[in-house]
Amino acid sequence: MRRARDTPGARAASEGGANAKKHRPWRRLRLPRLSALRLPRSRRGRRLAVQGLMALCVLALLPATWMRLGADARVGTTADAPAREVAMVFGAGLWKGRPTPYLAHRLDAAAELYRTGRVKVVLVTGDNSRVEYDEPDAMRTYLTERGVPDDRIVSDYAGFDSWDSCVRAKKIFGVDRAVLVSQGFHIHRATTLCRSAGIDAYGVAVDEPRDATWYYGGTRELAASGKAALDALFRPDPRFLGPQEAGVTEALASATP
């Protein structure tokens, strides 16, 4: 058996490394020195630089502020949620094929809404763009393990982001009114987007400890809110729209005595 260094791939890597040492055009490039990045020397120039930085910060915060103020009156807890036929749960990742803790907490809240009779059907929307990654089916399994009947759960396999989930809920599944379930750092954006998509939405904010994941999610919202504002303004079609589906209608029919 040949050793790794004797294989064709290893030889190619070795030869490439030798050639790279002979030909390194990037070594002739001179990177800008940090000392060259200086504040303006004049008082007026420094003042303008600070004002420009502050303006950029305000612009970055505007979308998130708009969404929070606009949706705040429509966000509460599971106990505050109005009676609606449908609850929507947004995907939040899998770990070894099972919902992550954050997604599990969303699903726990949805199961509570079902048990207390506030909703009749749960629409789980998430990513299934790869065979080995299936958020909706993992969410369905988790809910059935917690007492939600399988025929009361509807799966949207093309909820690639919040806007896609909201538009597909309206156009593909015919959802007009829904209780949305997500963490506090995301629920205002989700509520705003679903309302922009034509859904009368109320958001349930799931409590979470202020850990590193929570702070990461809150920071990520600043960038995501900018995209969301553009989605709400221009209302693009989702990545995959497809034909209408009767899953929610059929599930509601089975829930009717």
PDB file of C-alpha atoms in Angstrom:
ATOM      1  CA  MET A   1       0.000   0.000   0.000  1.00  0.00           C
ATOM      2  CA  ARG A   2       1.371   3.401  -0.955  1.00  0.00           C
ATOM      3  CA  ARG A   3       1.921   5.933   1.749  1.00  0.00           C
ATOM      4  CA  ALA A   4      -0.141   9.096   1.590  1.00  0.00           C
ATOM      5  CA  ARG A   5       2.814  11.185   0.472  1.00  0.00           C
ATOM      6  CA  ASP A   6       3.302   8.866  -2.538  1.00  0.00           C
ATOM      7  CA  THR A   7      -0.228   9.204  -3.895  1.00  0.00           C
ATOM      8  CA  PRO A   8      -0.860  11.324  -7.008  1.00  0.00           C
ATOM      9  CA  GLY A   9      -2.875  13.805  -4.975  1.00  0.00           C
ATOM     10  CA  ALA A  10      -0.092  14.237  -2.432  1.00  0.00           C
ATOM     11  CA  ARG A  11       2.496  14.667  -5.167  1.00  0.00           C
ATOM     12  CA  ALA A  12       0.342  17.301  -6.891  1.00  0.00           C
ATOM     13  CA  ALA A  13      -0.051  19.177  -3.628  1.00  0.00           C
ATOM     14  CA  SER A  14       3.685  19.013  -3.006  1.00  0.00           C
ATOM     15  CA  GLU A  15       4.521  20.258  -6.504  1.00  0.00           C
ATOM     16  CA  GLY A  16       1.951  23.014  -6.212  1.00  0.00           C
ATOM     17  CA  GLY A  17       3.535  24.127  -2.966  1.00  0.00           C
ATOM     18  CA  ALA A  18       6.979  24.241  -4.555  1.00  0.00           C
ATOM     19  CA  ASN A  19       5.693  26.266  -7.496  1.00  0.00           C
ATOM     20  CA  ALA A  20       3.888  28.598  -5.164  1.00  0.00           C
ATOM     21  CA  LYS A  21       7.166  29.434  -3.460  1.00  0.00           C
ATOM     22  CA  LYS A  22       8.705  30.370  -6.822  1.00  0.00           C
ATOM     23  CA  HIS A  23       5.736  32.413  -8.022  1.00  0.00           C
ATOM     24  CA  ARG A  24       4.120  34.536  -5.372  1.00  0.00           C
ATOM     25  CA  PRO A  25       2.812  37.662  -7.079  1.00  0.00           C
ATOM     26  CA  TRP A  26       0.871  38.560  -3.966  1.00  0.00           C
ATOM     27  CA  ARG A  27       4.157  39.141  -2.162  1.00  0.00           C
ATOM     28  CA  ARG A  28       4.734  42.139  -4.372  1.00  0.00           C
ATOM     29  CA  LEU A  29       1.431  43.673  -3.308  1.00  0.00           C
ATOM     30  CA  ARG A  30       1.599  46.183  -0.508  1.00  0.00           C
ATOM     31  CA  LEU A  31      -1.332  46.169   1.873  1.00  0.00           C
ATOM     32  CA  PRO A  32      -2.490  49.489   3.308  1.00  0.00           C
ATOM     33  CA  ARG A  33      -1.100  50.199   6.752  1.00  0.00           C
ATOM     34  CA  LEU A  34      -3.505  50.713   9.605  1.00  0.00           C
ATOM     35  CA  SER A  35      -1.630  53.895  10.465  1.00  0.00           C
ATOM     36  CA  ALA A  36      -2.864  55.338   7.164  1.00  0.00           C
ATOM     37  CA  LEU A  37      -6.470  55.153   8.442  1.00  0.00           C
ATOM     38  CA  ARG A  38      -6.649  58.306  10.493  1.00  0.00           C
ATOM     39  CA  LEU A  39      -9.406  60.593  11.623  1.00  0.00           C
ATOM     40  CA  PRO A  40      -9.489  63.996   9.970  1.00  0.00           C
ATOM     41  CA  ARG A  41      -7.150  66.460  11.670  1.00  0.00           C
ATOM     42  CA  SER A  42      -9.520  69.407  11.732  1.00  0.00           C
ATOM     43  CA  ARG A  43     -12.254  69.703  14.326  1.00  0.00           C
ATOM     44  CA  ARG A  44     -14.860  70.128  11.611  1.00  0.00           C
ATOM     45  CA  GLY A  45     -13.640  67.030   9.779  1.00  0.00           C
ATOM     46  CA  ARG A  46     -13.804  64.926  12.954  1.00  0.00           C
ATOM     47  CA  ARG A  47     -17.277  66.226  13.675  1.00  0.00           C
ATOM     48  CA  LEU A  48     -18.464  65.280  10.175  1.00  0.00           C
ATOM     49  CA  ALA A  49     -16.919  61.806  10.497  1.00  0.00           C
ATOM     50  CA  VAL A  50     -18.707  61.207  13.804  1.00  0.00           C
ATOM     51  CA  GLN A  51     -21.982  62.500  12.387  1.00  0.00           C
ATOM     52  CA  GLY A  52     -21.615  60.213   9.377  1.00  0.00           C
ATOM     53  CA  LEU A  53     -20.997  57.209  11.629  1.00  0.00           C
ATOM     54  CA  MET A  54     -24.040  58.070  13.732  1.00  0.00           C
ATOM     55  CA  ALA A  55     -26.173  58.409  10.607  1.00  0.00           C
ATOM     56  CA  LEU A  56     -25.085  54.954   9.450  1.00  0.00           C
ATOM     57  CA  CYS A  57     -25.995  53.483  12.846  1.00  0.00           C
ATOM     58  CA  VAL A  58     -29.441  55.115  12.725  1.00  0.00           C
ATOM     59  CA  LEU A  59     -30.051  53.802   9.214  1.00  0.00           C
ATOM     60  CA  ALA A  60     -29.038  50.305  10.303  1.00  0.00           C
ATOM     61  CA  LEU A  61     -31.450  50.407  13.249  1.00  0.00           C
ATOM     62  CA  LEU A  62     -34.426  51.911  11.419  1.00  0.00           C
ATOM     63  CA  PRO A  63     -35.875  48.671   9.944  1.00  0.00           C
ATOM     64  CA  ALA A  64     -35.681  46.791  13.244  1.00  0.00           C
ATOM     65  CA  THR A  65     -37.195  49.746  15.115  1.00  0.00           C
ATOM     66  CA  TRP A  66     -40.013  50.059  12.577  1.00  0.00           C
ATOM     67  CA  MET A  67     -40.865  46.360  12.907  1.00  0.00           C
ATOM     68  CA  ARG A  68     -40.778  46.374  16.670  1.00  0.00           C
ATOM     69  CA  LEU A  69     -42.982  49.446  16.994  1.00  0.00           C
ATOM     70  CA  GLY A  70     -45.386  48.276  14.308  1.00  0.00           C
ATOM     71  CA  ALA A  71     -45.863  44.754  15.681  1.00  0.00           C
ATOM     72  CA  ASP A  72     -45.501  45.353  19.422  1.00  0.00           C
ATOM     73  CA  ALA A  73     -49.262  45.524  20.039  1.00  0.00           C
ATOM     74  CA  ARG A  74     -49.666  42.181  18.253  1.00  0.00           C
ATOM     75  CA  VAL A  75     -47.085  40.232  20.243  1.00  0.00           C
ATOM     76  CA  GLY A  76     -47.649  38.458  23.552  1.00  0.00           C
ATOM     77  CA  THR A  77     -47.499  35.100  25.314  1.00  0.00           C
ATOM     78  CA  THR A  78     -49.405  31.852  24.789  1.00  0.00           C
ATOM     79  CA  ALA A  79     -51.849  33.028  27.468  1.00  0.00           C
ATOM     80  CA  ASP A  80     -52.458  36.273  25.529  1.00  0.00           C
ATOM     81  CA  ALA A  81     -52.931  34.649  22.130  1.00  0.00           C
ATOM     82  CA  PRO A  82     -56.374  35.017  20.567  1.00  0.00           C
ATOM     83  CA  ALA A  83     -58.253  31.997  19.270  1.00  0.00           C
ATOM     84  CA  ARG A  84     -57.220  31.360  15.673  1.00  0.00           C
ATOM     85  CA  GLU A  85     -57.615  28.265  13.538  1.00  0.00           C
ATOM     86  CA  VAL A  86     -53.926  28.022  12.593  1.00  0.00           C
ATOM     87  CA  ALA A  87     -50.615  28.317  14.436  1.00  0.00           C
ATOM     88  CA  MET A  88     -47.443  28.796  12.377  1.00  0.00           C
ATOM     89  CA  VAL A  89     -44.103  27.578  13.715  1.00  0.00           C
ATOM     90  CA  PHE A  90     -40.951  28.776  11.955  1.00  0.00           C
ATOM     91  CA  GLY A  91     -37.967  26.438  11.643  1.00  0.00           C
ATOM     92  CA  ALA A  92     -34.880  27.126  13.758  1.00  0.00           C
ATOM     93  CA  GLY A  93     -32.444  24.370  12.856  1.00  0.00           C
ATOM     94  CA  LEU A  94     -31.829  20.709  13.627  1.00  0.00           C
ATOM     95  CA  TRP A  95     -29.167  18.916  15.621  1.00  0.00           C
ATOM     96  CA  LYS A  96     -28.604  15.271  14.670  1.00  0.00           C
ATOM     97  CA  GLY A  97     -32.023  15.180  13.052  1.00  0.00           C
ATOM     98  CA  ARG A  98     -33.879  16.574  16.057  1.00  0.00           C
ATOM     99  CA  PRO A  99     -35.074  20.147  16.721  1.00  0.00           C
ATOM    100  CA  THR A 100     -32.548  22.443  18.344  1.00  0.00           C
ATOM    101  CA  PRO A 101     -33.487  23.690  21.833  1.00  0.00           C
ATOM    102  CA  TYR A 102     -34.786  26.962  20.391  1.00  0.00           C
ATOM    103  CA  LEU A 103     -36.965  25.161  17.858  1.00  0.00           C
ATOM    104  CA  ALA A 104     -38.135  22.706  20.531  1.00  0.00           C
ATOM    105  CA  HIS A 105     -39.305  25.620  22.691  1.00  0.00           C
ATOM    106  CA  ARG A 106     -41.291  27.014  19.759  1.00  0.00           C
ATOM    107  CA  LEU A 107     -42.922  23.630  19.245  1.00  0.00           C
ATOM    108  CA  ASP A 108     -43.694  23.325  22.964  1.00  0.00           C
ATOM    109  CA  ALA A 109     -45.559  26.639  22.771  1.00  0.00           C
ATOM    110  CA  ALA A 110     -47.481  25.471  19.681  1.00  0.00           C
ATOM    111  CA  ALA A 111     -48.442  22.231  21.443  1.00  0.00           C
ATOM    112  CA  GLU A 112     -49.708  24.293  24.382  1.00  0.00           C
ATOM    113  CA  LEU A 113     -51.798  26.441  22.041  1.00  0.00           C
ATOM    114  CA  TYR A 114     -53.331  23.271  20.617  1.00  0.00           C
ATOM    115  CA  ARG A 115     -53.983  21.651  24.009  1.00  0.00           C
ATOM    116  CA  THR A 116     -55.710  24.785  25.328  1.00  0.00           C
ATOM    117  CA  GLY A 117     -57.939  24.964  22.249  1.00  0.00           C
ATOM    118  CA  ARG A 118     -56.608  28.283  20.988  1.00  0.00           C
ATOM    119  CA  VAL A 119     -55.662  26.736  17.628  1.00  0.00           C
ATOM    120  CA  LYS A 120     -56.926  23.739  15.687  1.00  0.00           C
ATOM    121  CA  VAL A 121     -54.091  23.161  13.213  1.00  0.00           C
ATOM    122  CA  VAL A 122     -50.327  23.669  13.357  1.00  0.00           C
ATOM    123  CA  LEU A 123     -48.469  24.653  10.179  1.00  0.00           C
ATOM    124  CA  VAL A 124     -44.775  23.828  10.494  1.00  0.00           C
ATOM    125  CA  THR A 125     -42.647  25.688   7.975  1.00  0.00           C
ATOM    126  CA  GLY A 126     -38.962  25.069   7.428  1.00  0.00           C
ATOM    127  CA  ASP A 127     -36.097  24.014   5.202  1.00  0.00           C
ATOM    128  CA  ASN A 128     -36.044  20.744   3.257  1.00  0.00           C
ATOM    129  CA  SER A 129     -33.723  21.826   0.440  1.00  0.00           C
ATOM    130  CA  ARG A 130     -31.525  18.722   0.993  1.00  0.00           C
ATOM    131  CA  VAL A 131     -32.527  15.099   1.374  1.00  0.00           C
ATOM    132  CA  GLU A 132     -30.563  14.753   4.614  1.00  0.00           C
ATOM    133  CA  TYR A 133     -32.033  17.904   6.183  1.00  0.00           C
ATOM    134  CA  ASP A 134     -35.781  17.964   6.855  1.00  0.00           C
ATOM    135  CA  GLU A 135     -36.993  20.518   9.378  1.00  0.00           C
ATOM    136  CA  PRO A 136     -40.763  20.065   8.832  1.00  0.00           C
ATOM    137  CA  ASP A 137     -40.732  16.293   9.375  1.00  0.00           C
ATOM    138  CA  ALA A 138     -38.600  16.654  12.512  1.00  0.00           C
ATOM    139  CA  MET A 139     -41.037  19.297  13.766  1.00  0.00           C
ATOM    140  CA  ARG A 140     -44.001  17.034  13.008  1.00  0.00           C
ATOM    141  CA  THR A 141     -42.439  14.134  14.924  1.00  0.00           C
ATOM    142  CA  TYR A 142     -41.745  16.369  17.930  1.00  0.00           C
ATOM    143  CA  LEU A 143     -45.337  17.641  18.006  1.00  0.00           C
ATOM    144  CA  THR A 144     -46.917  14.181  17.718  1.00  0.00           C
ATOM    145  CA  GLU A 145     -44.735  13.024  20.613  1.00  0.00           C
ATOM    146  CA  ARG A 146     -46.358  15.801  22.642  1.00  0.00           C
ATOM    147  CA  GLY A 147     -49.927  14.913  21.848  1.00  0.00           C
ATOM    148  CA  VAL A 148     -50.737  16.888  18.707  1.00  0.00           C
ATOM    149  CA  PRO A 149     -52.536  14.524  16.280  1.00  0.00           C
ATOM    150  CA  ASP A 150     -50.683  13.917  13.041  1.00  0.00           C
ATOM    151  CA  ASP A 151     -53.705  14.920  10.944  1.00  0.00           C
ATOM    152  CA  ARG A 152     -53.720  18.354  12.631  1.00  0.00           C
ATOM    153  CA  ILE A 153     -50.171  19.109  11.488  1.00  0.00           C
ATOM    154  CA  VAL A 154     -49.416  20.539   8.036  1.00  0.00           C
ATOM    155  CA  SER A 155     -45.889  20.716   6.608  1.00  0.00           C
ATOM    156  CA  ASP A 156     -44.448  23.420   4.404  1.00  0.00           C
ATOM    157  CA  TYR A 157     -41.169  22.075   3.039  1.00  0.00           C
ATOM    158  CA  ALA A 158     -40.124  25.289   1.274  1.00  0.00           C
ATOM    159  CA  GLY A 159     -40.066  27.776   4.148  1.00  0.00           C
ATOM    160  CA  PHE A 160     -36.503  28.811   3.384  1.00  0.00           C
ATOM    161  CA  ASP A 161     -36.795  32.130   5.230  1.00  0.00           C
ATOM    162  CA  SER A 162     -39.437  34.098   7.102  1.00  0.00           C
ATOM    163  CA  TRP A 163     -40.740  35.922   4.044  1.00  0.00           C
ATOM    164  CA  ASP A 164     -41.046  32.703   2.038  1.00  0.00           C
ATOM    165  CA  SER A 165     -42.921  31.073   4.921  1.00  0.00           C
ATOM    166  CA  CYS A 166     -45.397  33.946   5.205  1.00  0.00           C
ATOM    167  CA  VAL A 167     -46.084  34.235   1.473  1.00  0.00           C
ATOM    168  CA  ARG A 168     -46.491  30.479   1.055  1.00  0.00           C
ATOM    169  CA  ALA A 169     -48.814  30.297   4.065  1.00  0.00           C
ATOM    170  CA  LYS A 170     -51.064  32.860   2.370  1.00  0.00           C
ATOM    171  CA  LYS A 171     -50.806  31.906  -1.313  1.00  0.00           C
ATOM    172  CA  ILE A 172     -50.209  28.162  -1.164  1.00  0.00           C
ATOM    173  CA  PHE A 173     -52.013  27.062   1.999  1.00  0.00           C
ATOM    174  CA  GLY A 174     -54.739  29.726   2.072  1.00  0.00           C
ATOM    175  CA  VAL A 175     -54.018  30.958   5.615  1.00  0.00           C
ATOM    176  CA  ASP A 176     -55.758  34.273   6.327  1.00  0.00           C
ATOM    177  CA  ARG A 177     -55.378  34.436  10.133  1.00  0.00           C
ATOM    178  CA  ALA A 178     -52.727  32.798  12.287  1.00  0.00           C
ATOM    179  CA  VAL A 179     -50.867  32.773  15.569  1.00  0.00           C
ATOM    180  CA  LEU A 180     -47.134  32.857  14.882  1.00  0.00           C
ATOM    181  CA  VAL A 181     -44.679  31.186  17.248  1.00  0.00           C
ATOM    182  CA  SER A 182     -41.022  32.186  17.569  1.00  0.00           C
ATOM    183  CA  GLN A 183     -38.476  33.686  19.971  1.00  0.00           C
ATOM    184  CA  GLY A 184     -38.745  37.300  21.087  1.00  0.00           C
ATOM    185  CA  PHE A 185     -35.852  38.506  18.937  1.00  0.00           C
ATOM    186  CA  HIS A 186     -37.562  37.158  15.771  1.00  0.00           C
ATOM    187  CA  ILE A 187     -41.302  37.386  16.387  1.00  0.00           C
ATOM    188  CA  HIS A 188     -41.690  41.097  15.563  1.00  0.00           C
ATOM    189  CA  ARG A 189     -40.086  40.586  12.165  1.00  0.00           C
ATOM    190  CA  ALA A 190     -42.164  37.468  11.502  1.00  0.00           C
ATOM    191  CA  THR A 191     -45.377  39.257  12.476  1.00  0.00           C
ATOM    192  CA  THR A 192     -44.586  42.263  10.284  1.00  0.00           C
ATOM    193  CA  LEU A 193     -43.744  40.067   7.294  1.00  0.00           C
ATOM    194  CA  CYS A 194     -46.860  37.913   7.597  1.00  0.00           C
ATOM    195  CA  ARG A 195     -49.030  40.996   7.867  1.00  0.00           C
ATOM    196  CA  SER A 196     -47.332  42.376   4.744  1.00  0.00           C
ATOM    197  CA  ALA A 197     -48.102  39.077   3.015  1.00  0.00           C
ATOM    198  CA  GLY A 198     -51.809  39.499   3.817  1.00  0.00           C
ATOM    199  CA  ILE A 199     -52.167  37.426   6.994  1.00  0.00           C
ATOM    200  CA  ASP A 200     -53.914  38.765  10.097  1.00  0.00           C
ATOM    201  CA  ALA A 201     -51.096  37.663  12.416  1.00  0.00           C
ATOM    202  CA  TYR A 202     -50.568  37.601  16.168  1.00  0.00           C
ATOM    203  CA  GLY A 203     -47.118  36.668  17.474  1.00  0.00           C
ATOM    204  CA  VAL A 204     -46.311  34.505  20.485  1.00  0.00           C
ATOM    205  CA  ALA A 205     -42.857  35.318  21.859  1.00  0.00           C
ATOM    206  CA  VAL A 206     -41.226  32.277  23.449  1.00  0.00           C
ATOM    207  CA  ASP A 207     -39.135  33.103  26.521  1.00  0.00           C
ATOM    208  CA  GLU A 208     -35.461  32.155  26.425  1.00  0.00           C
ATOM    209  CA  PRO A 209     -32.522  32.702  28.791  1.00  0.00           C
ATOM    210  CA  ARG A 210     -30.181  35.508  27.757  1.00  0.00           C
ATOM    211  CA  ASP A 211     -27.424  33.164  26.593  1.00  0.00           C
ATOM    212  CA  ALA A 212     -24.930  33.482  23.725  1.00  0.00           C
ATOM    213  CA  THR A 213     -27.450  32.116  21.217  1.00  0.00           C
ATOM    214  CA  TRP A 214     -30.028  34.690  22.252  1.00  0.00           C
ATOM    215  CA  TYR A 215     -27.574  37.568  21.852  1.00  0.00           C
ATOM    216  CA  TYR A 216     -26.426  36.187  18.505  1.00  0.00           C
ATOM    217  CA  GLY A 217     -30.035  36.018  17.339  1.00  0.00           C
ATOM    218  CA  GLY A 218     -30.663  39.584  18.428  1.00  0.00           C
ATOM    219  CA  THR A 219     -27.571  40.836  16.613  1.00  0.00           C
ATOM    220  CA  ARG A 220     -28.478  38.874  13.490  1.00  0.00           C
ATOM    221  CA  GLU A 221     -31.887  40.558  13.484  1.00  0.00           C
ATOM    222  CA  LEU A 222     -30.283  43.898  12.627  1.00  0.00           C
ATOM    223  CA  ALA A 223     -29.119  42.546   9.269  1.00  0.00           C
ATOM    224  CA  ALA A 224     -32.213  40.401   8.735  1.00  0.00           C
ATOM    225  CA  SER A 225     -34.496  43.371   9.395  1.00  0.00           C
ATOM    226  CA  GLY A 226     -32.975  45.265   6.486  1.00  0.00           C
ATOM    227  CA  LYS A 227     -33.806  42.420   4.088  1.00  0.00           C
ATOM    228  CA  ALA A 228     -37.237  42.050   5.672  1.00  0.00           C
ATOM    229  CA  ALA A 229     -37.998  45.743   5.100  1.00  0.00           C
ATOM    230  CA  LEU A 230     -37.159  45.304   1.406  1.00  0.00           C
ATOM    231  CA  ASP A 231     -39.328  42.171   1.240  1.00  0.00           C
ATOM    232  CA  ALA A 232     -42.259  44.010   2.829  1.00  0.00           C
ATOM    233  CA  LEU A 233     -41.783  46.925   0.424  1.00  0.00           C
ATOM    234  CA  PHE A 234     -41.289  45.062  -2.870  1.00  0.00           C
ATOM    235  CA  ARG A 235     -43.080  41.789  -1.985  1.00  0.00           C
ATOM    236  CA  PRO A 236     -41.047  39.412  -4.163  1.00  0.00           C
ATOM    237  CA  ASP A 237     -42.166  35.854  -4.881  1.00  0.00           C
ATOM    238  CA  PRO A 238     -40.573  33.247  -2.619  1.00  0.00           C
ATOM    239  CA  ARG A 239     -37.729  31.072  -3.867  1.00  0.00           C
ATOM    240  CA  PHE A 240     -40.257  28.327  -4.599  1.00  0.00           C
ATOM    241  CA  LEU A 241     -43.972  29.048  -4.909  1.00  0.00           C
ATOM    242  CA  GLY A 242     -45.519  26.008  -6.597  1.00  0.00           C
ATOM    243  CA  PRO A 243     -49.177  24.964  -6.793  1.00  0.00           C
ATOM    244  CA  GLN A 244     -51.766  25.519  -4.109  1.00  0.00           C
ATOM    245  CA  GLU A 245     -52.089  22.839  -1.439  1.00  0.00           C
ATOM    246  CA  ALA A 246     -55.185  21.778   0.486  1.00  0.00           C
ATOM    247  CA  GLY A 247     -53.374  20.595   3.606  1.00  0.00           C
ATOM    248  CA  VAL A 248     -54.657  23.305   5.948  1.00  0.00           C
ATOM    249  CA  THR A 249     -58.222  23.112   4.595  1.00  0.00           C
ATOM    250  CA  GLU A 250     -58.293  19.335   5.004  1.00  0.00           C
ATOM    251  CA  ALA A 251     -56.799  19.497   8.493  1.00  0.00           C
ATOM    252  CA  LEU A 252     -59.412  22.050   9.565  1.00  0.00           C
ATOM    253  CA  ALA A 253     -62.166  19.880   8.097  1.00  0.00           C
ATOM    254  CA  SER A 254     -60.966  16.928  10.185  1.00  0.00           C
ATOM    255  CA  ALA A 255     -60.963  19.173  13.258  1.00  0.00           C
ATOM    256  CA  THR A 256     -64.622  20.107  12.778  1.00  0.00           C
ATOM    257  CA  PRO A 257     -67.002  17.819  14.744  1.00  0.00           C
TER     258      PRO A 257
END
